[in-house]
Short mmCIF file of C-alpha atoms in Angstrom, two decimals:
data_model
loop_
_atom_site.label_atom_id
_atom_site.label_comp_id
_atom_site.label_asym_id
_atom_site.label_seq_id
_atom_site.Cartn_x
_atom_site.Cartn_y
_atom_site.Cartn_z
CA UNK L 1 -7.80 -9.15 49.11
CA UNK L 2 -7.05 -12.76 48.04
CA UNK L 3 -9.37 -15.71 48.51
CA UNK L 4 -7.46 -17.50 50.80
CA UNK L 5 -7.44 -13.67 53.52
CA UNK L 6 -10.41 -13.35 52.64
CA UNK L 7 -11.78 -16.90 53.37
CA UNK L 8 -10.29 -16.58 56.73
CA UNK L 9 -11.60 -13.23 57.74
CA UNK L 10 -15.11 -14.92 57.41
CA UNK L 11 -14.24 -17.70 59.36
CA UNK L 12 -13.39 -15.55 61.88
CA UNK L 13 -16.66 -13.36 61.49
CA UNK L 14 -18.90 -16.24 61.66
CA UNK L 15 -17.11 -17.98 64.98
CA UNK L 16 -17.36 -15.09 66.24
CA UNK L 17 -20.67 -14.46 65.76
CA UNK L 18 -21.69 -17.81 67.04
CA UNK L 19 -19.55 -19.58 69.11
CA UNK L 20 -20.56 -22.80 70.61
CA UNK L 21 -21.70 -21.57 73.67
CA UNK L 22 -24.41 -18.93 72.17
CA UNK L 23 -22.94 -15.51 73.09
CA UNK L 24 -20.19 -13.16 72.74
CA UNK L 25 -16.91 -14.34 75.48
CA UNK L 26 -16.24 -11.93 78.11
CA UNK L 27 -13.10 -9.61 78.02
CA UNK L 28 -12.46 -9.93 81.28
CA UNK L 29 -12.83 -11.86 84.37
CA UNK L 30 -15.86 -9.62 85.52
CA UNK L 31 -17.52 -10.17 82.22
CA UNK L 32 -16.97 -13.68 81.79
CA UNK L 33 -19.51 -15.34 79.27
CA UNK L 34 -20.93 -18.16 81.42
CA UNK L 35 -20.63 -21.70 80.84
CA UNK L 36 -22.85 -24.58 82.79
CA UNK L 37 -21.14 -27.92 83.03
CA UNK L 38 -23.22 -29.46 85.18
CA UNK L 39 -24.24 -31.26 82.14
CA UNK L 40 -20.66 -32.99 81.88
CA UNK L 41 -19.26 -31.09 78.77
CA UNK L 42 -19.25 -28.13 76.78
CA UNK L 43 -17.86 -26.61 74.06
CA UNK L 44 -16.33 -22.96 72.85
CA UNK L 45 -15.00 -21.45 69.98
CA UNK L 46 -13.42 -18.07 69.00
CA UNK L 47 -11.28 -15.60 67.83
CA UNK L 48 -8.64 -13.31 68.88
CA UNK L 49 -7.40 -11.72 65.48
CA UNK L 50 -8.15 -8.45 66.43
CA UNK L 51 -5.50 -5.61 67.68
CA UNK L 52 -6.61 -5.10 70.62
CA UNK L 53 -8.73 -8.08 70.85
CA UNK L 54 -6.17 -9.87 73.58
CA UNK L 55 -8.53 -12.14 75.74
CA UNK L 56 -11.37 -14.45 75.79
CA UNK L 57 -12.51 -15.28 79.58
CA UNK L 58 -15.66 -18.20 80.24
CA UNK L 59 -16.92 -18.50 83.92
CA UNK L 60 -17.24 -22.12 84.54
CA UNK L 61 -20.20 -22.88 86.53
CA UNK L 62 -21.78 -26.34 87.68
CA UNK L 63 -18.28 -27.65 88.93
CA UNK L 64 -17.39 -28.52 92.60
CA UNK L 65 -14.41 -30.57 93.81
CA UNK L 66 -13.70 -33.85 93.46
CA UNK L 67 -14.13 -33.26 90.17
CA UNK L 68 -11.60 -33.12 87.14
CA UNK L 69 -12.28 -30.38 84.96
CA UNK L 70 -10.62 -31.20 81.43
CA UNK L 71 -9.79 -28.65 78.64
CA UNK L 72 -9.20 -30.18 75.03
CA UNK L 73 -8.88 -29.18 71.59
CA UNK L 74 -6.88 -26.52 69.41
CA UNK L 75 -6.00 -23.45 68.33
CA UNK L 76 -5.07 -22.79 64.56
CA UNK L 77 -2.14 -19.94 63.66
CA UNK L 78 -3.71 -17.47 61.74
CA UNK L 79 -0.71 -14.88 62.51
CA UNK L 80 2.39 -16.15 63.81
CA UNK L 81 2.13 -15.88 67.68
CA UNK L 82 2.26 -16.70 71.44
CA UNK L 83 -1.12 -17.91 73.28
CA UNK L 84 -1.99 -18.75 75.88
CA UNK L 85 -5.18 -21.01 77.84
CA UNK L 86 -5.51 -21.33 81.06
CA UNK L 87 -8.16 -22.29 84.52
CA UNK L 88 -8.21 -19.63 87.09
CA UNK L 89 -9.74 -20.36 91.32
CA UNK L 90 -12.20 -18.45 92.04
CA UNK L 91 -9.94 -15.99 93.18
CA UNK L 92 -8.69 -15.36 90.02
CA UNK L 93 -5.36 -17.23 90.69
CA UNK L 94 -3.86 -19.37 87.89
CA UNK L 95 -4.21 -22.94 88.50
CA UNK L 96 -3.20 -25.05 85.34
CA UNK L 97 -2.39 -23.49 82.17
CA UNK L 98 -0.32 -23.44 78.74
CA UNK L 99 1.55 -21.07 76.48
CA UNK L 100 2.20 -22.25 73.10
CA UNK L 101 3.71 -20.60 70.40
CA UNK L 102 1.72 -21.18 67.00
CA UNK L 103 3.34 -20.73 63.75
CA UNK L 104 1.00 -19.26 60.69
CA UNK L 105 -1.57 -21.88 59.61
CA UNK L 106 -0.58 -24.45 62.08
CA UNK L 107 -2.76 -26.31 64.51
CA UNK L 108 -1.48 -26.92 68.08
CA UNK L 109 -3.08 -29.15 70.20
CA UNK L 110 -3.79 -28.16 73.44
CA UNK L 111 -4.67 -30.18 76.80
CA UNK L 112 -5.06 -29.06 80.46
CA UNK L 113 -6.45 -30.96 83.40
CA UNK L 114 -6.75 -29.36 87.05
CA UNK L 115 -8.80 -31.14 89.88
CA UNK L 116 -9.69 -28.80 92.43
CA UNK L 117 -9.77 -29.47 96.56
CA UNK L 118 -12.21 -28.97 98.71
CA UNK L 119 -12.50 -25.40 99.69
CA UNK L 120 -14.89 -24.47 102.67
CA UNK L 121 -15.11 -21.16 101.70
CA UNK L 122 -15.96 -22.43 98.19
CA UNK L 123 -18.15 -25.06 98.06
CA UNK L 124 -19.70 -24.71 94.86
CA UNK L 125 -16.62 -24.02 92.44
CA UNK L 126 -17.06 -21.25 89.92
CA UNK L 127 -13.98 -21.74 87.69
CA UNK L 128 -12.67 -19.51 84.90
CA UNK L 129 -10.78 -20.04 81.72
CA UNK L 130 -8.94 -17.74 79.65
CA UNK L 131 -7.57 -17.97 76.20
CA UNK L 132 -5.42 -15.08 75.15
CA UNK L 133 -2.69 -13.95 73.07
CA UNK L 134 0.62 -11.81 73.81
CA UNK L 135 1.05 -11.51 69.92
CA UNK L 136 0.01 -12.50 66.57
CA UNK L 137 -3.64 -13.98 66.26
CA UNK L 138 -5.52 -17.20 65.61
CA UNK L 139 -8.90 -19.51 65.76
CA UNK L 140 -9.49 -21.70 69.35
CA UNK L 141 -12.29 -24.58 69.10
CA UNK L 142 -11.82 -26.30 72.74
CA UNK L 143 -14.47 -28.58 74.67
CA UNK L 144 -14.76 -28.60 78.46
CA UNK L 145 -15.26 -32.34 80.10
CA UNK L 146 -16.00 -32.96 83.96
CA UNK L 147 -14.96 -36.44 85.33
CA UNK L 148 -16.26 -37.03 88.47
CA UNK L 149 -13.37 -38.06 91.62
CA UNK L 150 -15.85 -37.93 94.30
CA UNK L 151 -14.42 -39.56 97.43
CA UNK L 152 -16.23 -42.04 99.41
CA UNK L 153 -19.17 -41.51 96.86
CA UNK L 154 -19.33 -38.18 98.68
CA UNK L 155 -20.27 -35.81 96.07
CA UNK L 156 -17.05 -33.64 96.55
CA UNK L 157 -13.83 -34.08 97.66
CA UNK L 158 -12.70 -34.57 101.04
CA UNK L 159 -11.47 -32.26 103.70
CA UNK L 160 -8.88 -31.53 105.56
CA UNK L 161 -10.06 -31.09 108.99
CA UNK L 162 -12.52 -32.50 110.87
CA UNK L 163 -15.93 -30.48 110.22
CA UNK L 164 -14.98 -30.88 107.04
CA UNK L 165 -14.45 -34.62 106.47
CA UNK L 166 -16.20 -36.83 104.42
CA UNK L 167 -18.21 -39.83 106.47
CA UNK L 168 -16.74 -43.61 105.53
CA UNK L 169 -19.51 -46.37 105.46
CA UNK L 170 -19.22 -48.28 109.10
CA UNK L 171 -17.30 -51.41 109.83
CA UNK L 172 -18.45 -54.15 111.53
CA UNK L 173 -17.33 -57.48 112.65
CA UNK L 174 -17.31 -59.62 109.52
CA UNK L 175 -18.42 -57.35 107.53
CA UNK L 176 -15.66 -54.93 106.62
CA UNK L 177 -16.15 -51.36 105.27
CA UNK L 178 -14.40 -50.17 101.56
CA UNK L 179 -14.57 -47.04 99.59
CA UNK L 180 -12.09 -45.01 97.37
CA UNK L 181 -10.54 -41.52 97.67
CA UNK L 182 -8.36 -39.49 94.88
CA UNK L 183 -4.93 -37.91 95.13
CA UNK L 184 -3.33 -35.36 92.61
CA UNK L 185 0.45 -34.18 92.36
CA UNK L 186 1.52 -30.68 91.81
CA UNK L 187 0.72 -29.12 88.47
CA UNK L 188 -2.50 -31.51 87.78
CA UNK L 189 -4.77 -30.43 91.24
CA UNK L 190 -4.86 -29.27 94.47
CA UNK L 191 -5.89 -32.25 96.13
CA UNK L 192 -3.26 -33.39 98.43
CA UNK L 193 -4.75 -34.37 101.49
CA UNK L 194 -8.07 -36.22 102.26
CA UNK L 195 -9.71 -36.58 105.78
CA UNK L 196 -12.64 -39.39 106.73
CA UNK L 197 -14.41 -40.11 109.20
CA UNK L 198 -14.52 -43.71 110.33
CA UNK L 199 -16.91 -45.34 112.51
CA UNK L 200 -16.49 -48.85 113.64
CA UNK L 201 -18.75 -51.58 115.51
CA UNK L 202 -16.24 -52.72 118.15
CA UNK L 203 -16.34 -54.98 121.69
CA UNK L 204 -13.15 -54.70 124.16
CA UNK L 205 -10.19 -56.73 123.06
CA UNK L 206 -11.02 -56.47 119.00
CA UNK L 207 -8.80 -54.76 116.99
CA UNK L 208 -9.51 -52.27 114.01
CA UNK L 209 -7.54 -52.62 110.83
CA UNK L 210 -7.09 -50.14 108.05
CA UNK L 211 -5.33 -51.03 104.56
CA UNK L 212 -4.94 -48.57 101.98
CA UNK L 213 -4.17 -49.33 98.80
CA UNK L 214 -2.91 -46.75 96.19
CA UNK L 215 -2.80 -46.59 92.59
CA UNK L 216 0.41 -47.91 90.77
CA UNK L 217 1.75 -44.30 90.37
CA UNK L 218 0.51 -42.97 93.84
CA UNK L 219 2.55 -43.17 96.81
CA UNK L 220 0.62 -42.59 100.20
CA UNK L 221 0.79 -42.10 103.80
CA UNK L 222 -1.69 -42.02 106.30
CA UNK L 223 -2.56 -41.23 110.09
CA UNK L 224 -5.22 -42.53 112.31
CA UNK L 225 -6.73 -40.06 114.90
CA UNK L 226 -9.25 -41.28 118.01
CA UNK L 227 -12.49 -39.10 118.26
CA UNK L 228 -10.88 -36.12 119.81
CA UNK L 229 -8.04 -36.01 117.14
CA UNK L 230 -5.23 -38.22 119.10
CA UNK L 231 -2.75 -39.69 117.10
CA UNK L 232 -3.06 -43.62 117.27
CA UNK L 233 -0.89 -45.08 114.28
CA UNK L 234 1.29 -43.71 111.09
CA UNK L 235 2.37 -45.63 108.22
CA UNK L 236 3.20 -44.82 104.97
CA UNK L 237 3.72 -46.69 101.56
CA UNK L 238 7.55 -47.87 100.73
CA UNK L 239 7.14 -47.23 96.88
CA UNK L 240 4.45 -46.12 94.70
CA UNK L 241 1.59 -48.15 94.03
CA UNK L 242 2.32 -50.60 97.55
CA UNK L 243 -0.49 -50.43 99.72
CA UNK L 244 0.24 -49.45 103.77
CA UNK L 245 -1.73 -51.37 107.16
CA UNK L 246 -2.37 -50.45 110.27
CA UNK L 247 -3.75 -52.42 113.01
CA UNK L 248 -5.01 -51.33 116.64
CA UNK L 249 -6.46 -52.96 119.13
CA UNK L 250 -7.96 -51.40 122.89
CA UNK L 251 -10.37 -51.74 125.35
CA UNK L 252 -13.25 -49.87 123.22
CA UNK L 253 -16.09 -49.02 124.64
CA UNK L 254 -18.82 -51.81 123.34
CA UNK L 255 -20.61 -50.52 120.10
CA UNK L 256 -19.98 -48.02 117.08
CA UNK L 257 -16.51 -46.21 117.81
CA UNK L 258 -15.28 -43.02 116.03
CA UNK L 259 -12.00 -42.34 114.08
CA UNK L 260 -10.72 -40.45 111.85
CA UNK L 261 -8.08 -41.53 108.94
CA UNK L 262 -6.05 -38.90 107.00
CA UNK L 263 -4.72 -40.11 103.63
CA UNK L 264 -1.99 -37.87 101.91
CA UNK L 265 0.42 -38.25 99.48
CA UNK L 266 3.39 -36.43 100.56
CA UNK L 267 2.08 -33.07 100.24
CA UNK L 268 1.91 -33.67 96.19
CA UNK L 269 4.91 -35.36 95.52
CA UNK L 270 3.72 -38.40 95.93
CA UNK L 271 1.65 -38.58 92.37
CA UNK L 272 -1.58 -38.67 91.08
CA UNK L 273 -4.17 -41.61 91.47
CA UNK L 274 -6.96 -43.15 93.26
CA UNK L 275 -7.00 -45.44 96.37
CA UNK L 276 -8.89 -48.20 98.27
CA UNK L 277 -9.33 -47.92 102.02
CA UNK L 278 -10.36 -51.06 103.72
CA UNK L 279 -11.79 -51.08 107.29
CA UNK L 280 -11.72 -54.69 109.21
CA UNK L 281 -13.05 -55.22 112.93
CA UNK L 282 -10.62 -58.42 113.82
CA UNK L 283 -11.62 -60.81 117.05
CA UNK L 284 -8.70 -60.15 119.53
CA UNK L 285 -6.05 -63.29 119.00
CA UNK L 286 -6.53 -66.11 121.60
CA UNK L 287 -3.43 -66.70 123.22
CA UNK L 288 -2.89 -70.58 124.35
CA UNK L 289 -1.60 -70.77 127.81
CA UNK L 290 -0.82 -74.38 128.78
CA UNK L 291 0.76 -75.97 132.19
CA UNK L 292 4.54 -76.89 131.65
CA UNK L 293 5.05 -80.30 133.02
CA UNK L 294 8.36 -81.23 134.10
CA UNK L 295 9.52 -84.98 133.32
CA UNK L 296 10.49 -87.07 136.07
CA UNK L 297 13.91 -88.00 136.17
CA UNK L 298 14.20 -91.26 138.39
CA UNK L 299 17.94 -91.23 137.10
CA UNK L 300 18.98 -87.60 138.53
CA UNK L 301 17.37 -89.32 141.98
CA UNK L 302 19.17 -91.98 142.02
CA UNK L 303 22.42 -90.73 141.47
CA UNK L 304 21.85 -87.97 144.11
CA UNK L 305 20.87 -90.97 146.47
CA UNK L 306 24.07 -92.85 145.57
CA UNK L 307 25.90 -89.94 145.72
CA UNK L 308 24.03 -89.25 149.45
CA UNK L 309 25.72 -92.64 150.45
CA UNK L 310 29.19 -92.71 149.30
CA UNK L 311 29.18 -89.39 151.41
CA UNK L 312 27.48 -90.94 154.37
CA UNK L 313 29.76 -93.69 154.04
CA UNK L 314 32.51 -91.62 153.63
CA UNK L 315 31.78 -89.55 157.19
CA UNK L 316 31.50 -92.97 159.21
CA UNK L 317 35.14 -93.50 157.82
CA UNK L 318 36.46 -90.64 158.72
CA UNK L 319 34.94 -90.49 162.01
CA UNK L 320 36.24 -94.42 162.48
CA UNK L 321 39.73 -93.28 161.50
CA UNK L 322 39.53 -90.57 163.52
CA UNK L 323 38.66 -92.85 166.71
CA UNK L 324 41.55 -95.31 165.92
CA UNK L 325 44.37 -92.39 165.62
CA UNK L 326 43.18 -90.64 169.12
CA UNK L 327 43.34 -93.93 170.75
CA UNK L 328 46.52 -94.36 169.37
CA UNK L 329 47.40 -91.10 170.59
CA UNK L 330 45.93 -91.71 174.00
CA UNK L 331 47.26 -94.99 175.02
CA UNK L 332 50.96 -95.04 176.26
CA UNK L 333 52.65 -98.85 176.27
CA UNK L 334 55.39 -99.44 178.27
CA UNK L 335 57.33 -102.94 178.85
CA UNK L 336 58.56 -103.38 182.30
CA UNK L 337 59.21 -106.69 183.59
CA UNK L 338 56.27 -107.90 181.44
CA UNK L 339 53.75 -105.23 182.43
CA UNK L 340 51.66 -102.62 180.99
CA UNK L 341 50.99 -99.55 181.80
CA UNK L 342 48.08 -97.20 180.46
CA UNK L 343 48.39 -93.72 181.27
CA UNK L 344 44.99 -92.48 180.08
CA UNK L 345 44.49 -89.91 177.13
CA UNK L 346 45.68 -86.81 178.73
CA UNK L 347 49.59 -86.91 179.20
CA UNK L 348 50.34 -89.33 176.95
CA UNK L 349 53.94 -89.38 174.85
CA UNK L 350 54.03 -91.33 171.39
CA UNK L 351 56.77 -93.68 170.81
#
């Protein structure tokens, strides 16, 4: 055997033998070698140069959601190949995964991120990972990192109905309420949807206004629900990364109210990122309401009075002209032998 083959078989033989994590990786999901990363980090390393040595599986325990779980390193070629690593639910579904091919002596890096949602039936995560091969063979060394994307400095991540929510610090008048929630598109989590539960220090006539402001590649929308789940207000970001308001205002009964606020982003097409909710209690706007007073207008008064007289004036000539022509029409002159007759009004004949 040459030095070179032979250098690498015992390579092999010693990470094998004593891979990071202390024992021999399981061959299959029921046999999984158990990893704890409630410590933050781990590492493994292996082999699969065998023929019928296909699959390395590591049970990830110590995890929950609202947590990114973070898969770095690389495997080297020892025989021209296709592998594969991978995180599986605990169902055993694939979540976030690669498949490189790796040449003979070559080192591929290799990098996979997946932050899990909230899961009721689930609540303490028990992740796996797999690294096999379809063909060919080679060396893995790969660490495990958690990064915590608690929301609300809950712990976890936040649910998506209401038993499962995740309680918001209270707003009060003048002194407003802020915490932060996470968001992950397709491909890099699960985490689409986040529900809260708001409480708020209100009086009748105040209003209750909620900002949230996402990352510069996140693009949100969000819902506000009363107590019992009834839709109040819906807004949603124009473009990624501008922050969304919405404002309320009722006759709340006086003291802490409940809410509930549902922040998505477009059912993972809207990116991956964190956000800022702010909760405000506003005093209701005080609307002046002042007498109109009229100016006088001794002009307008007078000209209706003039105009009152030339009418007045008017009528009494009519009436006087009126007088003169019936007396013209009533009075019947006749000249004979230098005397006058008057016939009265009725009868008379005009000349």
């Amino acid at each position: 055997m040459r030095p070179a083959a032979l250098l690498a078989v015992m390579l092999t033989f010693l990470l094998v033998l004593s891979p990071v994590v202390g024992q021999e990786p399981g061959r299959s999901f029921e046999t999984a070698l158990e990893v704890d990363l409630s410590g933050g980090e781990a590492e493994v390393r292996g082999s699969l140069t065998g023929a019928f040595d296909d699959n390395h599986y590591y049970r990830l325990v110590g995890v929950g959601s609202g947590q990114t779980i973070r898969v770095e390193g690389e495997i080297i070629g020892v025989e021209t190949g296709r592998g594969t690593v991978a995180l599986y639910s605990p169902d055993k579904a694939r979540l976030a995964g690669v498949d490189p091919v790796v040449g003979k002596g070559v080192r591929k890096k290799v990098e996979i991120s997946f932050t899990p949602a909230y899961e009721p039936e689930h609540p303490e995560l028990t992740l796996y990972l797999r690294i096999g091969k379809s063909m060919g063979a080679f060396n893995y060394s790969l660490r495990i990192t958690v990064e915590p994307r608690y929301d609300a400095g809950s712990g976890r991540d936040a649910g998506t109905q209401a038993p499962h929510s995740v309680e918001a610090p209270i707003a009060k008048p003048g002194e407003p309420a802020s915490f932060t929630g996470f968001l992950t598109q397709r491909g890099e989590g699960n985490d689409y949807q986040d529900l809260y539960k708001l409480r708020a220090e209100l009086a009748p006539g105040q209003a209750l206004r909620v900002t949230v402001d996402p990352e510069p590649g996140l693009m949100v929308s969000a819902i506000l629900y009363s107590e019992d789940m009834f839709r109040l207000r819906h807004n949603q970001s124009e473009a990624r990364g501008q922050p969304l308001t919405m404002t309320i205002t009722g006759d709340w009964k006086p003291g802490v109210n409940t809410f509930y606020l549902d922040v998505e982003n477009l059912g993972g097409n809207g990116g991956t990122g964190g956000y800022t909710v702010r909760v405000e209690v506003l005093e209701p706007v005080q609307e002046a309401t002042t007498t109109a007073q009229l100016p006088p207008a001794p002009m307008q008064e007078d000209l209706l009075r003039l105009v009152l007289i030339v009418v007045a004036v008017a009528l009494v000539a009519v009436a006087v002209a009126v007088l003169i022509i019936r007396r013209r029409r009533g009075i019947r002159v006749l000249e004979e032998g230098g005397e006058w007759w008057g016939t009265g009004e009725w009868g008379a004949e005009e000349w």
